[in-house]
């Protein structure tokens, strides 16, 4: 739960240094503006899995936080200054996700980079770095991803297969890209009037720049050294520009440059000799097309900032009008290597074969259309709008994000822009604002993908539904810009089918359906192993798979990959708890998950009764010999199935649904509760519980009510036993009775969740026989029928005796004879078996207590029941 914490100076306010012990995941830390900085000397560490927000509601210069950070979780910094001092650093690592929005980062260090991002995701929006010019640097390294927008940076270093998108940003010293990094740029301003080189591009780099502005007055240099692929559309400069080309480098030779400025390509060999390059070698990946209609925003630092501060020369801006010739846009591969890698990443996902097939169809369509175009043939671009259908945890969002990269790098869409929203982002809380808000999001997603999660929540039958306004706006945009955006509607299968059926406009605009099937057992195990392997953990793979599948078969959680992640998190908690008890933990131990950790995953924490205890309880029941024999056979069958599985034999999932027939009071509910305990003990059921229902609980009063009631009951019983008493009443009404809807809903659940719960249908013998004969669908799904015979008079007397002899004394022979005779002489409609026995015990104890009160002075043992009291009770 998100919790705001207000930090300020003065009495009664949370102090900044208190955050170390007070803040927890989900907290929003709000700093009160102050002319005095907030100090956390030892810094803050944000661990993996922790979410936190640090913000002020004023200008960033009004709130200064002096604190270094080590971040592995998810953090948002907003409207503040972070002062790192001489030794502090913002260190982002281990797949952290960090956003800086309207932030000033200060550093006085001559030794440390203020921001070092390692294998993480980071967004900088309107960020300014302030400090020593020789060391104030942002470093993006080790497969990180970053978005930089409207920022002011001194030095910027990108390396190690990192991917950076940079827009409308000024760098005042130097930009270096190296070691297989990828940089996409739109409007970059480089200011360097010294002898240094403002742009250095190294080995294996992919670089594209739309609009490069050199703000310095002196000659400017670009250094390309074994650069895999560099593509620059336009350069604007105050003086000549030289591009040094070294090694196996590709740079396009059609760069546009403003008037009165020369652009020279210089081949520079290892002896530092220069020679003019008239025609550079062709890239092995082909030329990269571009859209040169990008507009320059000279005021990207804000309308209220003087141009002289930024250093943009008016002559540069004026010359932008002379280079607006439009280049043709075709579906070429922008990054062939990344196109192949993105497809490899998609194909590496476990399962999802139908999804992969549809994506290949998209790409093949683009290839063939290109061939048709080259041969002067007519072709139509297909609409990409799609629907993602599937249960939770089947990878819909993951695939959508990856799909954006696949389609972009393979030339299907123009941008890798991916925007993810739900109803909350589309529907405004202000009347009349929803359409405008939705339109803004659609415009931002143009050229890329808009992913709408739980899209069915936009539509309902209400006359006052702002979601309908959002949907109408989306439908119009889909039609007007069908070739310029891909909209993906995602949600659970049943809800999405209903959603589309309610709106024919959607059906006609969305041609492609992606079905995300539930993962099977082997795929779930593969997912779990891949997570542990990615974390560098060592474990017994065979035992891990065995225990995971065991837990999966017990579980009533159908969240697919999410279930696996939760399983692994609990496993690692077991490991951590064990390690925490160890005096010294070495690095190897941190990587090792022991067999004990894994076996602990299947331990029943709440199990208090052994199987022998439960069998003893069964044997102690009066009568029911055939029922006891059946339960024992059932236990042996379960044990045999587990032995077969351990030998590697693949068996069909067993079904244990049952019918209990017999008169009332014969122990049907008692046996159901025992079966739940026994099957829980045998790891067949996930929980030791019995949910008891009858017709009144299942059948509703209006259309749709019965199905919801029945589904709710099944959901409550998942992992345990659903006991349906007097089940024949569900089909005893007329054709218009809603009872048959409850039966139909139950039939579906019996099949779909046959290994997730046990249903027991109980009722009088003849009524249940007639009920099952009339419904073959139900009968075929219930393999076991157990008859509970009526108790004999002697057995009823024995039940009464056992109910009393724990706490009371009496003449046992007299009790047995009297009760047996009484029960034998009852009429058939009065014989309620165990219920009659329980009622008799209750009346007998009430009469005994009355006797005690009336004869309190004459009684020496108040726990002894007189024969007279027994006889009087039976004769009432």
PDB file of C-alpha atoms in Angstrom, residues 710-809:
ATOM      1  CA  UNK A 710     -21.982 -21.562  -8.319  1.00  0.00           C
ATOM      2  CA  UNK A 711     -18.691 -20.212  -9.640  1.00  0.00           C
ATOM      3  CA  UNK A 712     -18.141 -18.476  -6.296  1.00  0.00           C
ATOM      4  CA  UNK A 713     -18.732 -21.728  -4.397  1.00  0.00           C
ATOM      5  CA  UNK A 714     -16.309 -23.609  -6.668  1.00  0.00           C
ATOM      6  CA  UNK A 715     -13.758 -20.836  -6.215  1.00  0.00           C
ATOM      7  CA  UNK A 716     -14.077 -21.042  -2.419  1.00  0.00           C
ATOM      8  CA  UNK A 717     -13.605 -24.816  -2.550  1.00  0.00           C
ATOM      9  CA  UNK A 718     -10.554 -24.722  -4.829  1.00  0.00           C
ATOM     10  CA  UNK A 719      -7.746 -26.714  -3.272  1.00  0.00           C
ATOM     11  CA  UNK A 720     -10.168 -28.590  -1.002  1.00  0.00           C
ATOM     12  CA  UNK A 721     -13.579 -30.311  -1.033  1.00  0.00           C
ATOM     13  CA  UNK A 722     -16.918 -28.926  -2.264  1.00  0.00           C
ATOM     14  CA  UNK A 723     -19.717 -30.816  -0.470  1.00  0.00           C
ATOM     15  CA  UNK A 724     -23.118 -30.388  -2.207  1.00  0.00           C
ATOM     16  CA  UNK A 725     -25.813 -31.649   0.155  1.00  0.00           C
ATOM     17  CA  UNK A 726     -29.149 -32.889  -1.206  1.00  0.00           C
ATOM     18  CA  UNK A 727     -27.714 -32.291  -4.691  1.00  0.00           C
ATOM     19  CA  UNK A 728     -30.741 -33.846  -6.423  1.00  0.00           C
ATOM     20  CA  UNK A 729     -32.734 -30.699  -5.549  1.00  0.00           C
ATOM     21  CA  UNK A 730     -30.775 -28.810  -8.218  1.00  0.00           C
ATOM     22  CA  UNK A 731     -32.677 -30.686 -10.927  1.00  0.00           C
ATOM     23  CA  UNK A 732     -36.014 -31.171  -9.219  1.00  0.00           C
ATOM     24  CA  UNK A 733     -37.737 -28.046 -10.561  1.00  0.00           C
ATOM     25  CA  UNK A 734     -39.420 -27.186 -13.856  1.00  0.00           C
ATOM     26  CA  UNK A 735     -37.620 -26.523 -17.151  1.00  0.00           C
ATOM     27  CA  UNK A 736     -37.534 -22.819 -16.277  1.00  0.00           C
ATOM     28  CA  UNK A 737     -35.928 -23.511 -12.901  1.00  0.00           C
ATOM     29  CA  UNK A 738     -32.416 -22.065 -12.516  1.00  0.00           C
ATOM     30  CA  UNK A 739     -31.144 -25.235 -10.807  1.00  0.00           C
ATOM     31  CA  UNK A 740     -30.051 -26.775 -14.108  1.00  0.00           C
ATOM     32  CA  UNK A 741     -27.760 -23.765 -14.658  1.00  0.00           C
ATOM     33  CA  UNK A 742     -25.968 -24.594 -11.417  1.00  0.00           C
ATOM     34  CA  UNK A 743     -25.502 -28.181 -12.624  1.00  0.00           C
ATOM     35  CA  UNK A 744     -24.151 -27.022 -15.999  1.00  0.00           C
ATOM     36  CA  UNK A 745     -21.676 -24.681 -14.288  1.00  0.00           C
ATOM     37  CA  UNK A 746     -20.585 -27.493 -11.971  1.00  0.00           C
ATOM     38  CA  UNK A 747     -20.055 -29.880 -14.904  1.00  0.00           C
ATOM     39  CA  UNK A 748     -17.638 -27.411 -16.519  1.00  0.00           C
ATOM     40  CA  UNK A 749     -15.703 -26.977 -13.267  1.00  0.00           C
ATOM     41  CA  UNK A 750     -15.572 -30.739 -12.631  1.00  0.00           C
ATOM     42  CA  UNK A 751     -13.746 -31.168 -15.943  1.00  0.00           C
ATOM     43  CA  UNK A 752     -11.597 -28.045 -16.074  1.00  0.00           C
ATOM     44  CA  UNK A 753     -10.406 -28.248 -12.462  1.00  0.00           C
ATOM     45  CA  UNK A 754     -10.614 -31.983 -11.867  1.00  0.00           C
ATOM     46  CA  UNK A 755      -7.177 -32.093 -10.273  1.00  0.00           C
ATOM     47  CA  UNK A 756      -7.640 -28.869  -8.277  1.00  0.00           C
ATOM     48  CA  UNK A 757     -10.559 -29.813  -6.012  1.00  0.00           C
ATOM     49  CA  UNK A 758     -12.865 -32.700  -5.122  1.00  0.00           C
ATOM     50  CA  UNK A 759     -16.638 -32.406  -5.449  1.00  0.00           C
ATOM     51  CA  UNK A 760     -18.834 -34.653  -3.324  1.00  0.00           C
ATOM     52  CA  UNK A 761     -22.565 -34.792  -4.166  1.00  0.00           C
ATOM     53  CA  UNK A 762     -24.729 -36.179  -1.352  1.00  0.00           C
ATOM     54  CA  UNK A 763     -28.386 -37.178  -1.043  1.00  0.00           C
ATOM     55  CA  UNK A 764     -30.945 -39.924  -0.572  1.00  0.00           C
ATOM     56  CA  UNK A 765     -30.104 -43.054  -2.550  1.00  0.00           C
ATOM     57  CA  UNK A 766     -33.048 -43.220  -4.964  1.00  0.00           C
ATOM     58  CA  UNK A 767     -33.127 -39.451  -5.518  1.00  0.00           C
ATOM     59  CA  UNK A 768     -29.398 -39.375  -6.343  1.00  0.00           C
ATOM     60  CA  UNK A 769     -29.710 -42.362  -8.696  1.00  0.00           C
ATOM     61  CA  UNK A 770     -32.502 -40.593 -10.567  1.00  0.00           C
ATOM     62  CA  UNK A 771     -30.511 -37.327 -10.579  1.00  0.00           C
ATOM     63  CA  UNK A 772     -27.429 -38.961 -12.139  1.00  0.00           C
ATOM     64  CA  UNK A 773     -29.416 -41.013 -14.659  1.00  0.00           C
ATOM     65  CA  UNK A 774     -31.018 -37.811 -15.971  1.00  0.00           C
ATOM     66  CA  UNK A 775     -27.649 -36.048 -16.380  1.00  0.00           C
ATOM     67  CA  UNK A 776     -25.043 -38.096 -18.261  1.00  0.00           C
ATOM     68  CA  UNK A 777     -22.607 -35.141 -18.287  1.00  0.00           C
ATOM     69  CA  UNK A 778     -22.489 -35.161 -14.507  1.00  0.00           C
ATOM     70  CA  UNK A 779     -22.500 -38.926 -14.191  1.00  0.00           C
ATOM     71  CA  UNK A 780     -19.538 -39.403 -16.565  1.00  0.00           C
ATOM     72  CA  UNK A 781     -17.377 -37.020 -14.536  1.00  0.00           C
ATOM     73  CA  UNK A 782     -17.926 -38.700 -11.161  1.00  0.00           C
ATOM     74  CA  UNK A 783     -16.073 -42.026 -10.959  1.00  0.00           C
ATOM     75  CA  UNK A 784     -16.950 -43.023  -7.370  1.00  0.00           C
ATOM     76  CA  UNK A 785     -20.306 -43.732  -5.691  1.00  0.00           C
ATOM     77  CA  UNK A 786     -20.436 -44.765  -2.032  1.00  0.00           C
ATOM     78  CA  UNK A 787     -23.569 -46.022  -0.286  1.00  0.00           C
ATOM     79  CA  UNK A 788     -23.919 -45.058   3.366  1.00  0.00           C
ATOM     80  CA  UNK A 789     -26.191 -47.690   4.945  1.00  0.00           C
ATOM     81  CA  UNK A 790     -28.623 -46.875   7.722  1.00  0.00           C
ATOM     82  CA  UNK A 791     -27.365 -47.612  11.229  1.00  0.00           C
ATOM     83  CA  UNK A 792     -28.792 -50.591  13.109  1.00  0.00           C
ATOM     84  CA  UNK A 793     -30.401 -49.982  16.512  1.00  0.00           C
ATOM     85  CA  UNK A 794     -27.282 -51.406  18.195  1.00  0.00           C
ATOM     86  CA  UNK A 795     -25.034 -49.040  16.202  1.00  0.00           C
ATOM     87  CA  UNK A 796     -27.197 -46.043  17.144  1.00  0.00           C
ATOM     88  CA  UNK A 797     -26.944 -47.081  20.811  1.00  0.00           C
ATOM     89  CA  UNK A 798     -23.160 -47.387  20.433  1.00  0.00           C
ATOM     90  CA  UNK A 799     -22.984 -43.819  19.005  1.00  0.00           C
ATOM     91  CA  UNK A 800     -24.901 -42.527  22.045  1.00  0.00           C
ATOM     92  CA  UNK A 801     -22.617 -44.423  24.427  1.00  0.00           C
ATOM     93  CA  UNK A 802     -19.397 -43.137  22.796  1.00  0.00           C
ATOM     94  CA  UNK A 803     -20.738 -39.592  22.869  1.00  0.00           C
ATOM     95  CA  UNK A 804     -21.288 -39.808  26.642  1.00  0.00           C
ATOM     96  CA  UNK A 805     -18.583 -42.014  28.105  1.00  0.00           C
ATOM     97  CA  UNK A 806     -15.757 -39.479  27.805  1.00  0.00           C
ATOM     98  CA  UNK A 807     -17.159 -37.089  30.439  1.00  0.00           C
ATOM     99  CA  UNK A 808     -20.032 -38.929  32.112  1.00  0.00           C
ATOM    100  CA  UNK A 809     -20.580 -42.124  34.067  1.00  0.00           C
TER     101      UNK A 809
END
